[in-house]
């Protein structure tokens, strides 16, 4: 018996494998520009996070900033607003989850889980009603928080849904404090 009859690789086998590998590398090199062009451009990546100076916001005041094309409410809550939010029994809440990207997904919707640790007076939320995507009005409604006039959703001073058709609390985005007067969202 000759060596090539026993199943030993032949020169033809080597050439077929080498040609196939070369073709695969060539195809990947040809397809890569099409795949790479689907990545977000630099302008989109620049919107991935935003830093906001909060030094001029007095207790009881709010501002709205844009982040990723969405309004974000930043409120410097008064002591009375924080006490009111803390006094609400969890059983009275329509949505029992905090909806805060900075804490565990299963965290309860206590006021402490809605505000950043160490900066409890600051409430930062995506300002889009969880019912149909409207933008609620601040310091209005039955609970002194936010009110969506389109369909009647009422949020309290911690941004938790209390009454109306909205199914979830307002979302708290990923955020961090750069220093005592600057918040980074995203």
Tab-separated table of C-alpha atoms in Angstrom, residues 10-26:
chain	number	residue	atom	x	y	z
A	10	UNK	CA	-1.935	14.594	-0.067
A	11	UNK	CA	-0.665	17.720	-1.723
A	12	UNK	CA	-4.162	18.187	-3.182
A	13	UNK	CA	-5.684	18.137	0.335
A	14	UNK	CA	-3.200	20.776	1.461
A	15	UNK	CA	-3.972	22.991	-1.540
A	16	UNK	CA	-7.745	22.687	-0.940
A	17	UNK	CA	-7.420	23.634	2.742
A	18	UNK	CA	-5.038	26.514	2.010
A	19	UNK	CA	-7.278	27.850	-0.775
A	20	UNK	CA	-10.371	27.620	1.448
A	21	UNK	CA	-8.641	29.422	4.319
A	22	UNK	CA	-7.381	32.151	1.981
A	23	UNK	CA	-10.909	32.583	0.563
A	24	UNK	CA	-12.411	32.812	4.080
A	25	UNK	CA	-9.912	35.502	5.104
A	26	UNK	CA	-10.569	37.385	1.865
